XYZ file of C-alpha atoms in Angstrom:
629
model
C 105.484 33.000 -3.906
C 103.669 34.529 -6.515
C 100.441 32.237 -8.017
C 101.572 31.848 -11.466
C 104.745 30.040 -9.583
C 102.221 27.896 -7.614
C 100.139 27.017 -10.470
C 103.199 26.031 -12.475
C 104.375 23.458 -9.833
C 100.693 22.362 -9.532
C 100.610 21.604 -12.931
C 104.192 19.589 -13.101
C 102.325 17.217 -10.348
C 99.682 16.746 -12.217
C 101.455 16.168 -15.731
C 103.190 13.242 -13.491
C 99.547 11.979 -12.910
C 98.411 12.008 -16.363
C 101.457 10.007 -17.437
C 100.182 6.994 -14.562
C 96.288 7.316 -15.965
C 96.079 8.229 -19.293
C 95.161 6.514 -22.247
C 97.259 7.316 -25.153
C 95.417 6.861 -28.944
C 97.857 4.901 -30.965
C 98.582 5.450 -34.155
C 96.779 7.877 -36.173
C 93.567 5.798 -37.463
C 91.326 8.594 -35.881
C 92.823 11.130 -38.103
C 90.090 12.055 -40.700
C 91.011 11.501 -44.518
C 91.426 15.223 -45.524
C 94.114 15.508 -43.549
C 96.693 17.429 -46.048
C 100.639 16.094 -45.344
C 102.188 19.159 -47.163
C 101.031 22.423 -48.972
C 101.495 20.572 -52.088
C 98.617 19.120 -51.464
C 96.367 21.918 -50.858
C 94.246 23.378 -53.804
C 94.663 26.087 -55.761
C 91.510 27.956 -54.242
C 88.594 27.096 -51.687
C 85.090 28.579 -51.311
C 86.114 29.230 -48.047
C 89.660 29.266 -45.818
C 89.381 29.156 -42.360
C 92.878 30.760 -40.675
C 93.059 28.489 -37.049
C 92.072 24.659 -36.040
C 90.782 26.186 -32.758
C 87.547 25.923 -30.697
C 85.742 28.454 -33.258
C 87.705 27.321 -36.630
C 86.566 23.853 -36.802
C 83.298 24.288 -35.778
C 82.763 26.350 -38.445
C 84.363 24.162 -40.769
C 82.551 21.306 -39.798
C 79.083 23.145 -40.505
C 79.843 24.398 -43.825
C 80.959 21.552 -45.211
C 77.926 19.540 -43.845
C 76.628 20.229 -47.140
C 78.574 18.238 -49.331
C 79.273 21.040 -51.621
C 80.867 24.189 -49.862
C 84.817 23.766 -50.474
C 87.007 24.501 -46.620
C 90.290 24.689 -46.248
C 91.608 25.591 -42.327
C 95.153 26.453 -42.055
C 96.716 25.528 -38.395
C 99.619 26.741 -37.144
C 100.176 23.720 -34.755
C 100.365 19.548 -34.993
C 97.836 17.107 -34.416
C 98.717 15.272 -31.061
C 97.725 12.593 -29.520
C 98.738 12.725 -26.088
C 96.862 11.390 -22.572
C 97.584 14.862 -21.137
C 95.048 16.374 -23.333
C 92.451 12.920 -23.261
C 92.195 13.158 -18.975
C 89.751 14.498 -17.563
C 91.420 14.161 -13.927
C 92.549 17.636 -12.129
C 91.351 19.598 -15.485
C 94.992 20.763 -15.784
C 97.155 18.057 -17.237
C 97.348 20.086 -20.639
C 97.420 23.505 -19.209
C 101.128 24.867 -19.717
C 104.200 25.442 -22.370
C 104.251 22.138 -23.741
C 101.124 23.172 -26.014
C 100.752 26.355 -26.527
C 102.648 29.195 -28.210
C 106.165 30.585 -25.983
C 104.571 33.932 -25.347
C 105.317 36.341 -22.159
C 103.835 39.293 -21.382
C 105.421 42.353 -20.881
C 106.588 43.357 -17.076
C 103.435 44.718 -15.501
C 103.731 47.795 -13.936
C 101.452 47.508 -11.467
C 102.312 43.607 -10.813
C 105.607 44.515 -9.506
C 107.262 44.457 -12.886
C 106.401 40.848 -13.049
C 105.821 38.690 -16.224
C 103.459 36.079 -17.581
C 102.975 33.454 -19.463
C 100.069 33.833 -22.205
C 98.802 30.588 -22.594
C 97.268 30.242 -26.580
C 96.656 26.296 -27.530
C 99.239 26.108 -30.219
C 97.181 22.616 -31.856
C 94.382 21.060 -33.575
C 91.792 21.815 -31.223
C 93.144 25.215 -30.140
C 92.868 25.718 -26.354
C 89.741 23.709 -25.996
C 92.416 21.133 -26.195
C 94.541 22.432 -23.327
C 91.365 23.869 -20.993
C 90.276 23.212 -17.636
C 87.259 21.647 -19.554
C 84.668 23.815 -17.228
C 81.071 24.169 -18.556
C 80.144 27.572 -18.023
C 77.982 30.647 -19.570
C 77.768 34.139 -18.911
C 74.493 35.510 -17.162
C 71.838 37.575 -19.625
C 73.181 40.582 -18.820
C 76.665 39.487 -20.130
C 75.169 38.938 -23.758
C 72.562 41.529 -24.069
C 75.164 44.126 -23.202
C 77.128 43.067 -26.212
C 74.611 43.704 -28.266
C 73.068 47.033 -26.354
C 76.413 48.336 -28.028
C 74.502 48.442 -31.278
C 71.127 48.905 -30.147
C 68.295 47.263 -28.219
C 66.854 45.136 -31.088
C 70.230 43.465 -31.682
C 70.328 39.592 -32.077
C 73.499 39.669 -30.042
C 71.678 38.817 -26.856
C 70.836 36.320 -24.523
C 67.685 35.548 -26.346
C 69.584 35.621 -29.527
C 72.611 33.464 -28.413
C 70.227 30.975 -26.721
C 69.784 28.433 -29.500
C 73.748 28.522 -30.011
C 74.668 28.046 -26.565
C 72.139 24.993 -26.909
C 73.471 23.878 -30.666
C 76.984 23.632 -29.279
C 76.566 21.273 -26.911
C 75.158 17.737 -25.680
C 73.918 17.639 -22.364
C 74.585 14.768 -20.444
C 72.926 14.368 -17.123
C 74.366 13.238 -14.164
C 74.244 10.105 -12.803
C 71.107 9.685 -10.294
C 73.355 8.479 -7.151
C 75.742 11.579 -7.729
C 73.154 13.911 -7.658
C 71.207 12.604 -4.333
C 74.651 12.098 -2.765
C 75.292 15.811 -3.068
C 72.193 17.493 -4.246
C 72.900 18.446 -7.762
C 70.160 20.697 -9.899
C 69.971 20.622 -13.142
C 67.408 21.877 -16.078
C 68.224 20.074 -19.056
C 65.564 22.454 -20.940
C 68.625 24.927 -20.982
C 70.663 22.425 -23.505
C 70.961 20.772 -26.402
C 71.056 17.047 -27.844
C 72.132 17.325 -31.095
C 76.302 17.910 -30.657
C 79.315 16.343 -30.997
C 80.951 17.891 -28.070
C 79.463 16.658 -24.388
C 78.669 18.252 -21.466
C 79.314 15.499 -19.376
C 79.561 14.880 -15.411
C 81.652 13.103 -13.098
C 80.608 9.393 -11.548
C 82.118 10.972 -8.083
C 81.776 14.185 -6.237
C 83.568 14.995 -3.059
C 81.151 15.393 -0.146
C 82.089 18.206 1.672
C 80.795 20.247 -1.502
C 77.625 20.276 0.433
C 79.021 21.825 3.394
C 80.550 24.532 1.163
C 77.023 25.458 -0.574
C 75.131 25.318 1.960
C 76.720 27.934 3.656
C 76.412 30.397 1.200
C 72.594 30.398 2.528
C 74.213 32.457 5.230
C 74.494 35.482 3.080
C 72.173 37.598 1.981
C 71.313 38.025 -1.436
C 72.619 35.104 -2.433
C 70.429 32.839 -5.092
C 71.037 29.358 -6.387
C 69.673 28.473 -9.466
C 68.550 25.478 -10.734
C 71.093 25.251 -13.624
C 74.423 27.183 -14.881
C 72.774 26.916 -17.964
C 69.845 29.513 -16.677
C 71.451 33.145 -17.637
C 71.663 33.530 -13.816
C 74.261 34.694 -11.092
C 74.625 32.888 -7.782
C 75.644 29.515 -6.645
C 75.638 26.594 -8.456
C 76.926 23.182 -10.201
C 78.382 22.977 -14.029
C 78.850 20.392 -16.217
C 82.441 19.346 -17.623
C 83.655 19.367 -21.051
C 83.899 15.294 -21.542
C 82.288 12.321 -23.149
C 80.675 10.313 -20.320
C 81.154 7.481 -21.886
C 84.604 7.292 -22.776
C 85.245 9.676 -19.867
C 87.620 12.064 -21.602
C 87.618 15.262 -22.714
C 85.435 16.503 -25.523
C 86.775 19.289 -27.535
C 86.798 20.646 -31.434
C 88.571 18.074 -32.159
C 86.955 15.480 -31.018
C 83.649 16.895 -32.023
C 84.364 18.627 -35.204
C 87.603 17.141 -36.569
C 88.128 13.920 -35.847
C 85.437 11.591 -37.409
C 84.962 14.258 -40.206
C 85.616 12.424 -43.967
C 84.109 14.499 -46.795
C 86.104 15.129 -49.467
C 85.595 19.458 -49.543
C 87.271 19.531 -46.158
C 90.692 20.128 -46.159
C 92.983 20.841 -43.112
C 96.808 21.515 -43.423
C 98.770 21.896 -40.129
C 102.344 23.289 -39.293
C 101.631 26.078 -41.487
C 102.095 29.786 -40.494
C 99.762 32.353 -42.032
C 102.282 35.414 -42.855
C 99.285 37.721 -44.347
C 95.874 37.634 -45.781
C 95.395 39.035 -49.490
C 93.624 41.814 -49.874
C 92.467 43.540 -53.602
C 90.767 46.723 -53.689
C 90.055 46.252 -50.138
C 88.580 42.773 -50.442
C 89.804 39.297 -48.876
C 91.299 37.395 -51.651
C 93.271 34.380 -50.143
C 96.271 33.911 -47.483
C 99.815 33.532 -47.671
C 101.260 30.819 -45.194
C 104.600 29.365 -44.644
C 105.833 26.130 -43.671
C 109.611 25.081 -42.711
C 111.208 21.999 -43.441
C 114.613 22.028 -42.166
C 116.666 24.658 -43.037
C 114.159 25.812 -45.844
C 110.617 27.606 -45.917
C 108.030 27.488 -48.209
C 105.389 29.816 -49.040
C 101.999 28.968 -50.702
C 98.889 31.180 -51.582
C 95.958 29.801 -51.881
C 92.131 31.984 -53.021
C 89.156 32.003 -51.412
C 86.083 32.213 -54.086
C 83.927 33.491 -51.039
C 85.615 34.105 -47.765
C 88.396 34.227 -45.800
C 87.637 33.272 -41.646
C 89.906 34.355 -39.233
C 89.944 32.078 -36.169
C 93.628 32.457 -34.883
C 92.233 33.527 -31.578
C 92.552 37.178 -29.692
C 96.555 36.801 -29.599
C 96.813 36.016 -33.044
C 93.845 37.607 -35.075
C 94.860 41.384 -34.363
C 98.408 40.306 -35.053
C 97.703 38.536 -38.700
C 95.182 41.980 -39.361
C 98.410 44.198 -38.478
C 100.456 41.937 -40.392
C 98.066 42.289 -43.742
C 97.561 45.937 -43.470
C 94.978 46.348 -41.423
C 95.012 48.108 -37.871
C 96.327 51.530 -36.104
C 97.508 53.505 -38.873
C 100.534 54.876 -36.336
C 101.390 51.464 -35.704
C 101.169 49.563 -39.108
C 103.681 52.849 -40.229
C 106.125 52.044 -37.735
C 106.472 48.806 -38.473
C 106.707 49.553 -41.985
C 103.328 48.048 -43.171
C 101.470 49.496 -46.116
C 98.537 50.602 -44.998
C 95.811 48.903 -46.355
C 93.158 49.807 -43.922
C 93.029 51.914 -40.878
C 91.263 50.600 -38.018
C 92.484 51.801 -34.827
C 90.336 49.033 -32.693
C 92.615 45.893 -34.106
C 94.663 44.899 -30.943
C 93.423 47.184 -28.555
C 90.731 46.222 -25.824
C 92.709 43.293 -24.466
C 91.063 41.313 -21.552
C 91.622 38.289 -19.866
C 90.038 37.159 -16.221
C 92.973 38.060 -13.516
C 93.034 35.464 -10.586
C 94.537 35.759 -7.055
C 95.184 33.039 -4.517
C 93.396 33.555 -1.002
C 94.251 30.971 1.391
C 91.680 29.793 4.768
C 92.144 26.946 6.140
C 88.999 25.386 8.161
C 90.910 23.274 10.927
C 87.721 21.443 12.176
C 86.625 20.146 8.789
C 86.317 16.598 8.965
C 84.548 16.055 6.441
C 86.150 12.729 4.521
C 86.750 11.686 1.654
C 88.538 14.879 0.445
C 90.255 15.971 -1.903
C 93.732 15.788 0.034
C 92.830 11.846 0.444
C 94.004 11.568 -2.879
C 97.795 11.856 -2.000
C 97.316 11.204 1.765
C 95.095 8.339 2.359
C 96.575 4.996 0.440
C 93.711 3.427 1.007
C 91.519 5.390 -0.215
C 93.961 6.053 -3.272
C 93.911 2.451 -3.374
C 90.194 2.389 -3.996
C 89.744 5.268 -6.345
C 92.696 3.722 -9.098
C 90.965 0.349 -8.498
C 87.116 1.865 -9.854
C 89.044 3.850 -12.537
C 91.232 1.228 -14.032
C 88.139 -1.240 -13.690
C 85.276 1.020 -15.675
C 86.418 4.408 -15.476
C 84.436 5.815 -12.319
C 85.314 7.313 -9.208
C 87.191 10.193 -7.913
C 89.532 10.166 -11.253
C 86.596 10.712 -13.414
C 86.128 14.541 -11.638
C 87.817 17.827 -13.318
C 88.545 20.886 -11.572
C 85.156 20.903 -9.813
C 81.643 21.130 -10.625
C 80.098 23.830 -8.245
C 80.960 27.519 -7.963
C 79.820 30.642 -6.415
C 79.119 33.931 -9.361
C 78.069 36.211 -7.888
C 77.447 40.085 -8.176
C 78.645 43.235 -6.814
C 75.964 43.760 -4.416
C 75.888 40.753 -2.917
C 79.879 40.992 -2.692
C 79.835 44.346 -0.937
C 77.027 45.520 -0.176
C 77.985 48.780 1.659
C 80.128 49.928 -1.261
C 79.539 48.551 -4.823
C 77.409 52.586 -4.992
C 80.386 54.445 -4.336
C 82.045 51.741 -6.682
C 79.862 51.907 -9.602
C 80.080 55.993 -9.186
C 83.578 56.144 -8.719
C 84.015 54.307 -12.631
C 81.082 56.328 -14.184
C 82.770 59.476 -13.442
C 86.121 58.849 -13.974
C 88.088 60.337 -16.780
C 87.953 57.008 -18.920
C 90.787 58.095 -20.938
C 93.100 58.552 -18.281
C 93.290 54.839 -18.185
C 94.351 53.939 -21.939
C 97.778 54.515 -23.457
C 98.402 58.099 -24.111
C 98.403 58.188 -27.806
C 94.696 55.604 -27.997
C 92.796 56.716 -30.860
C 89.427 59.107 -29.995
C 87.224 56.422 -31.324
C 88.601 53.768 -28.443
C 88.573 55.974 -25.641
C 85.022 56.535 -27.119
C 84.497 52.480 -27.006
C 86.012 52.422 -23.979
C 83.993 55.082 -21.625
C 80.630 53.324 -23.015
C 82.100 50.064 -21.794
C 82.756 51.892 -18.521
C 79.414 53.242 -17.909
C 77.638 49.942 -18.696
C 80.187 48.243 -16.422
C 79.344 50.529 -13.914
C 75.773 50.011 -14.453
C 76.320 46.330 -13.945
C 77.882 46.670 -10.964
C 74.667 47.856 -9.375
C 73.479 44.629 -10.991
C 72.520 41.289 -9.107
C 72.990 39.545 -12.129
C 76.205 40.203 -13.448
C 78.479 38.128 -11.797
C 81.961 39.626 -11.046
C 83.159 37.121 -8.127
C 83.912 33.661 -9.103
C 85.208 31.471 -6.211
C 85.294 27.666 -7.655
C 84.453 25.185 -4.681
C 86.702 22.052 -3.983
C 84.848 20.218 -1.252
C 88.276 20.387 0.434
C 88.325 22.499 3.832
C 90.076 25.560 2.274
C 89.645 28.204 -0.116
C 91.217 28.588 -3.064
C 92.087 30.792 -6.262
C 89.496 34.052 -6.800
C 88.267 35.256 -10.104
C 87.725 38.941 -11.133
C 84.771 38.121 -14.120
C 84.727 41.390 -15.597
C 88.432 43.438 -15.293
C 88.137 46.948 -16.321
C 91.431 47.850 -17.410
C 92.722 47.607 -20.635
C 95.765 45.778 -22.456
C 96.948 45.710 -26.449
C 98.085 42.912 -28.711
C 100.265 44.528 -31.254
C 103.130 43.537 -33.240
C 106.417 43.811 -32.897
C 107.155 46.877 -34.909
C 111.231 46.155 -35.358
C 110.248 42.363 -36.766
C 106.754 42.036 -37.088
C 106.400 38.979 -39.682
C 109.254 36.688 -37.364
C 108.429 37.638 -34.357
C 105.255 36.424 -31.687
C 102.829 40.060 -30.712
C 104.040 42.027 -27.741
C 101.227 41.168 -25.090
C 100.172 43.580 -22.222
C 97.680 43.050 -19.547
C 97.922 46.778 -18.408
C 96.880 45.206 -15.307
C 95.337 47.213 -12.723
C 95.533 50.628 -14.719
C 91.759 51.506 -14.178
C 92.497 51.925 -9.903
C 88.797 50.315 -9.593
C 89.891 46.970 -10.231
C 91.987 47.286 -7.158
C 88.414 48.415 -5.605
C 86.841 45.114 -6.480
C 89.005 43.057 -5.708
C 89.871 44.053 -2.208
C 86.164 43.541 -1.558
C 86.774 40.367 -3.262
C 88.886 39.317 -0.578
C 86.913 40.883 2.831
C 83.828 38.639 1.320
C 85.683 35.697 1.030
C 86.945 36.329 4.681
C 82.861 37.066 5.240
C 81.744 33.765 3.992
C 84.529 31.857 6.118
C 83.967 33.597 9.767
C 80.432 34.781 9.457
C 78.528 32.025 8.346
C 78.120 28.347 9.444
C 81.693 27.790 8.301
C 82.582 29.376 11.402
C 81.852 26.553 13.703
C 84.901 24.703 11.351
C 87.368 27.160 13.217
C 88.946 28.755 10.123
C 92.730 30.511 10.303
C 93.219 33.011 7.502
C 96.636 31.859 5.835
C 97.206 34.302 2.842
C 97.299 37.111 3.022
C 98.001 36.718 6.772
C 95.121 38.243 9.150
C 96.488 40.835 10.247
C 96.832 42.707 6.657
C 93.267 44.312 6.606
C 93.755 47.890 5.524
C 92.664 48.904 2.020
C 96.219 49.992 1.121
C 97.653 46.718 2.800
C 95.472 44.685 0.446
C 96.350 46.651 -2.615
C 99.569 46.103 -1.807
C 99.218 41.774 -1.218
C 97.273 42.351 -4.842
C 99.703 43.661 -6.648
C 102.619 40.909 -5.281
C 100.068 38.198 -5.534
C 97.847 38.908 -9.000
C 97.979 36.888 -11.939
C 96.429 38.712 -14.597
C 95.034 36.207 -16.775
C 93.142 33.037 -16.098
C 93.933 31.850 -20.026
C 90.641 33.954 -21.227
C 92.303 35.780 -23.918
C 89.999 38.249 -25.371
C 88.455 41.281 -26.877
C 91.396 42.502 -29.277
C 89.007 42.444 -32.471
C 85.866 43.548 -30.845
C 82.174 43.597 -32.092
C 81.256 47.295 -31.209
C 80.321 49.862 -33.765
C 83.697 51.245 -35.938
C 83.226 54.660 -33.807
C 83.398 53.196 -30.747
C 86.711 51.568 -32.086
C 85.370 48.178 -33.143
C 86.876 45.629 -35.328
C 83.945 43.626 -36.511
C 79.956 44.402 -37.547
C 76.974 42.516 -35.863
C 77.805 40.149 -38.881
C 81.641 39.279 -37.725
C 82.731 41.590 -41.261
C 85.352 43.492 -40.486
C 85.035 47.054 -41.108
C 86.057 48.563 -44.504
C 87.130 44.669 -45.952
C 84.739 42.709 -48.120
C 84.699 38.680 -47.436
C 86.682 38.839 -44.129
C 85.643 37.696 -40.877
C 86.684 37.435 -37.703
C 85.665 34.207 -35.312
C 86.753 33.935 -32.115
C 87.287 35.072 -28.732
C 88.876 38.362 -30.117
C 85.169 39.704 -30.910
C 83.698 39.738 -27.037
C 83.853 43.511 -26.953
C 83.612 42.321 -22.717
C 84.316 39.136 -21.253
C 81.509 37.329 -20.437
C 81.772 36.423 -16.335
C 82.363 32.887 -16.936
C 84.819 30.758 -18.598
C 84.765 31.602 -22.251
C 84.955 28.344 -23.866
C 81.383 27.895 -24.187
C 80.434 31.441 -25.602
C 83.211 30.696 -28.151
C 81.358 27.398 -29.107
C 78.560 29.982 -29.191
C 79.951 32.623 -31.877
C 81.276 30.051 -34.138
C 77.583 28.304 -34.423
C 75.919 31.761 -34.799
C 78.603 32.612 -37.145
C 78.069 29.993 -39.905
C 74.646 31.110 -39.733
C 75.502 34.728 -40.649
C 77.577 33.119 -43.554
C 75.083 30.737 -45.097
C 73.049 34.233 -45.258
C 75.153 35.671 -47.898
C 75.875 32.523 -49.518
């Protein structure tokens, strides 16, 4: 059984669990007083209009309306919806699925044995901070500071310059002082903010046998542990959860930058497609969206004075700057686009963090409670629905987890990450990109690959995530930094009526296969050569007798997902010879008074969950636009 099939029965389990401990918000009093029924109620023009209610989109319109004075509209493509799914913080999956997000699949992957996936892209007011596993995490230094080493080595795109926006985005909330003796939590709060309306919150319960699971990592070498996931660093370590400790739900845009917002130059209108953004003499004039109401669809244009922000995410942003005339020249022809500006970057660069199911089983862990005492033990279930429906506590107040190992290549596999790292910075780069890829993205491309390859000679680029349970197994395995390439392009024979075509291109740079099959002989390292061995673990998936390289490959490319719901890249920041989309300043190139802000400018993932960084960009962003105000 392939994981996406697991992971989709996981998640109907859960969605039956959210139903029996959710609290549903009734009514629509929350719903802020801009809040536009119809496009008949939306203005003529609008200093600014914001394209996506997402993570980025109404962060940004929160802060430049702060003012009082600086007109926002932000057009969203999905409903407002109140639902406990998306409140729970329990599991951090109850959202995660069809229900919202747009029906996307990707194309059969070659390498995946033809298989398809699902491209999960929060369809909603909130975007997919709504529908996330709500886990608090940032990239390491290196992850920023090579973004902006694309430029040059003064750039503010850096962990030093990103700092104060990782800390803006967020309120810290520090765990509870019995939690963190019962399992030795670290945290630095020095590496956080105060100020936000989305929480970084904790858990009032963490399972016990985390301990045993950290602690052994102490057993291999190289391994570090520091003091906060907040720190820039790789190793081993607990994260905070996207949720409001006090109400002990999730916190998201919404919540933080929607919801309690009344000011009467912030508009939001919802249900409504953007078809195109206007462009005169090569400038952002407005946008053309469409709503439907029965059998009938309207269309409405609407100015912006200043700018027009696109925040529609990395499936959607490429596809509305195809749709508008701006993108691969080939492309945008046979579609039969007029060309408004060619910019062979839009769409290509496509990355997402691909995730594989290892299964060990530790058959002397006795460590109780556990995670399986939550379906197994009634007495203990007993106990844990008791605390939550009395004050909210307990084992229903955790996520998905709170500690995880990130860790680099050297520490992963020692004897080989050289011949790795040597094997990608001699390769022929462009052998790995569709045939017809423009010069300047193969260009983008190979100086990707070299600084990937110089980060996998780096302790501090993490490239192995493996998130901890406190349960005596393993679990689901995390490839931070992918080095193949996909596209998000549209649908030349329909382009304005049908979703983009989406392809992973999984596995078409052969290293990733590398990586990955020393991401599973590690995983088998930390289970039978360190204290965990003493637990008597059996090696369930793949089975232990598949060990050679080819063997492996071959349990990889049956068992792969390629995309952990990290969407990204498709609009990247990188210079406009090295195929980017956007400048340092989130312009896009050869277009006055258009941005992109999102997850589409990451020219590389950052190895972590990418929630955060986007939080990040957007708070940076309205900086860089209050500059040329």
């Amino acid at each position: 059984m392939a994981p996406i099939t697991k992971f989709g029965i996981l998640v109907f389990l859960l969605l039956a669990i959210a139903e029996s401990f959710g609290r549903a918000r009734r009514g629509q009093s929350e719903l802020q007083l801009r809040f536009l029924n119809g496009s008949s109620q939306v203005k003529p023009s609008y200093d600014y209009v914001i394209i996506g209610a997402g993570t980025a989109g109404l962060t940004i319109a929160d802060r430049l309306t702060e003012d009082g004075e600086s007109t926002v509209l932000v057009i969203e493509n999905g409903k407002i919806v109140d639902s406990p799914r998306i409140n729970q913080v329990y599991s951090g999956m109850a959202a995660m699925g069809p229900t919202w997000s747009y029906q996307i699949n990707s194309v059969p992957q070659v390498n995946l044995r033809n298989r398809t996936t699902a491209v999960l892209a929060g369809n909603l007011v909130g975007g997919s901070s709504a529908i996330n596993a709500m886990m608090t995490v940032r990239g390491t230094e290196e992850d920023y500071d090579r973004w902006g080493n694309f430029f040059s080595n003064t750039s503010t795109w850096s962990w030093a310059g990103l700092l104060p926006y990782l800390k803006k985005a967020l309120t810290f909330v520090p765990p509870e002082a019995t939690v963190v003796q019962s399992v030795n939590i670290t945290y630095d709060t020095s590496f956080w903010g105060n100020s936000s309306s989305i929480s970084a919150g904790w858990p009032s319960f963490q399972w016990p046998g985390l301990t045993t699971q950290i602690e052994a990592f102490q057993d291999i070498p190289g391994v570090e542990f520091p003091v906060d996931s907040g720190a820039g660093k790789a190793g081993v370590y607990w994260f905070p959860t996207f949720m409001d400790p006090k109400t002990v739900q999730r916190s998201y845009a919404r919540t933080g930058h929607f919801d309690k917002i009344d000011r009467a130059n912030h508009d939001v209108v919802t249900e409504s497609h953007v078809t195109r953004i206007i462009l005169e003499d090569q400038t952002a004039t407005g946008v053309i969206f469409q709503q439907g109401k029965g059998n009938s669809t309207t269309y409405t244009t609407v100015k912006a004075n200043r700018e027009v922000i696109l925040s529609a995410g990395a499936i959607h942003s490429p596809q509305i700057l195809q749709l508008s005339g701006i993108g691969p020249r080939k492309l945008l022809q046979s579609a039969g686009i007029d060309i408004a500006v060619d910019l062979p970057g839009v769409g290509q660069n496509f990355q997402d963090h691909p995730m594989m199911f290892m299964s060990i089983v530790l058959s002397n862990f006795t460590t109780h409670p556990r995670p399986s005492d939550m379906f197994g033990n009634q007495n203990f279930t007993d106990w844990a629905q008791t605390l939550w429906k009395t004050n909210k506590t307990g084992p229903y107040s955790m996520g998905i987890g709170n500690a995880a190992a990130w860790l680099g290549m050297p520490v992963i596999a020692p004897e080989t990450f050289e011949s790795i790292a040597s094997k990608l910075e001699n390769q022929d780069h462009a052998a790995h990109l569709p045939p017809d890829t423009d010069p300047t993205v193969i260009a983008g491309y190979s100086v990707q690959m070299k600084e990937m390859a110089r980060s996998i000679r780096s302790p501090n680029t993490a490239f192995y995530n493996h998130v901890l349970s406190g349960a005596g197994s393993s679990g689901s395995l995390i490839d931070l930094h992918p080095l193949s390439r996909g596209t998000v392009n549209i649908n030349t024979t329909d382009p304005f009526n049908t979703e983009p075509i989406v392809d992973y291109r999984a596995l078409t740079n052969p290293v990733d296969l590398d990586i990955l099959v020393e991401f599973l002989r590690f995983t088998k390292r930390y289970f039978f050569e360190t204290r965990l061995k003493d637990l008597s673990p059996r090696q369930m998936q793949p089975p232990d007798y598949v060990e050679d390289p080819e063997d492996l490959a071959g349990f990889l490319q049956s068992n792969l997902s390629p995309s952990e719901f990290h969407p990204s890249g498709t609009c990247a920041m990188m210079p406009k010879e090295l195929g980017g989309v956007v400048d340092e300043s989130l312009k896009v190139y050869g277009v006055k008074n258009l941005r992109v802000v999102d997850a589409s400018i990451m020219p590389t993932l950052p190895g972590a969950n990418t929630c955060q960084s986007v939080y990040a960009i957007a708070e940076k962003a309205v900086d860089l636009i209050k500059a040329d105000m």
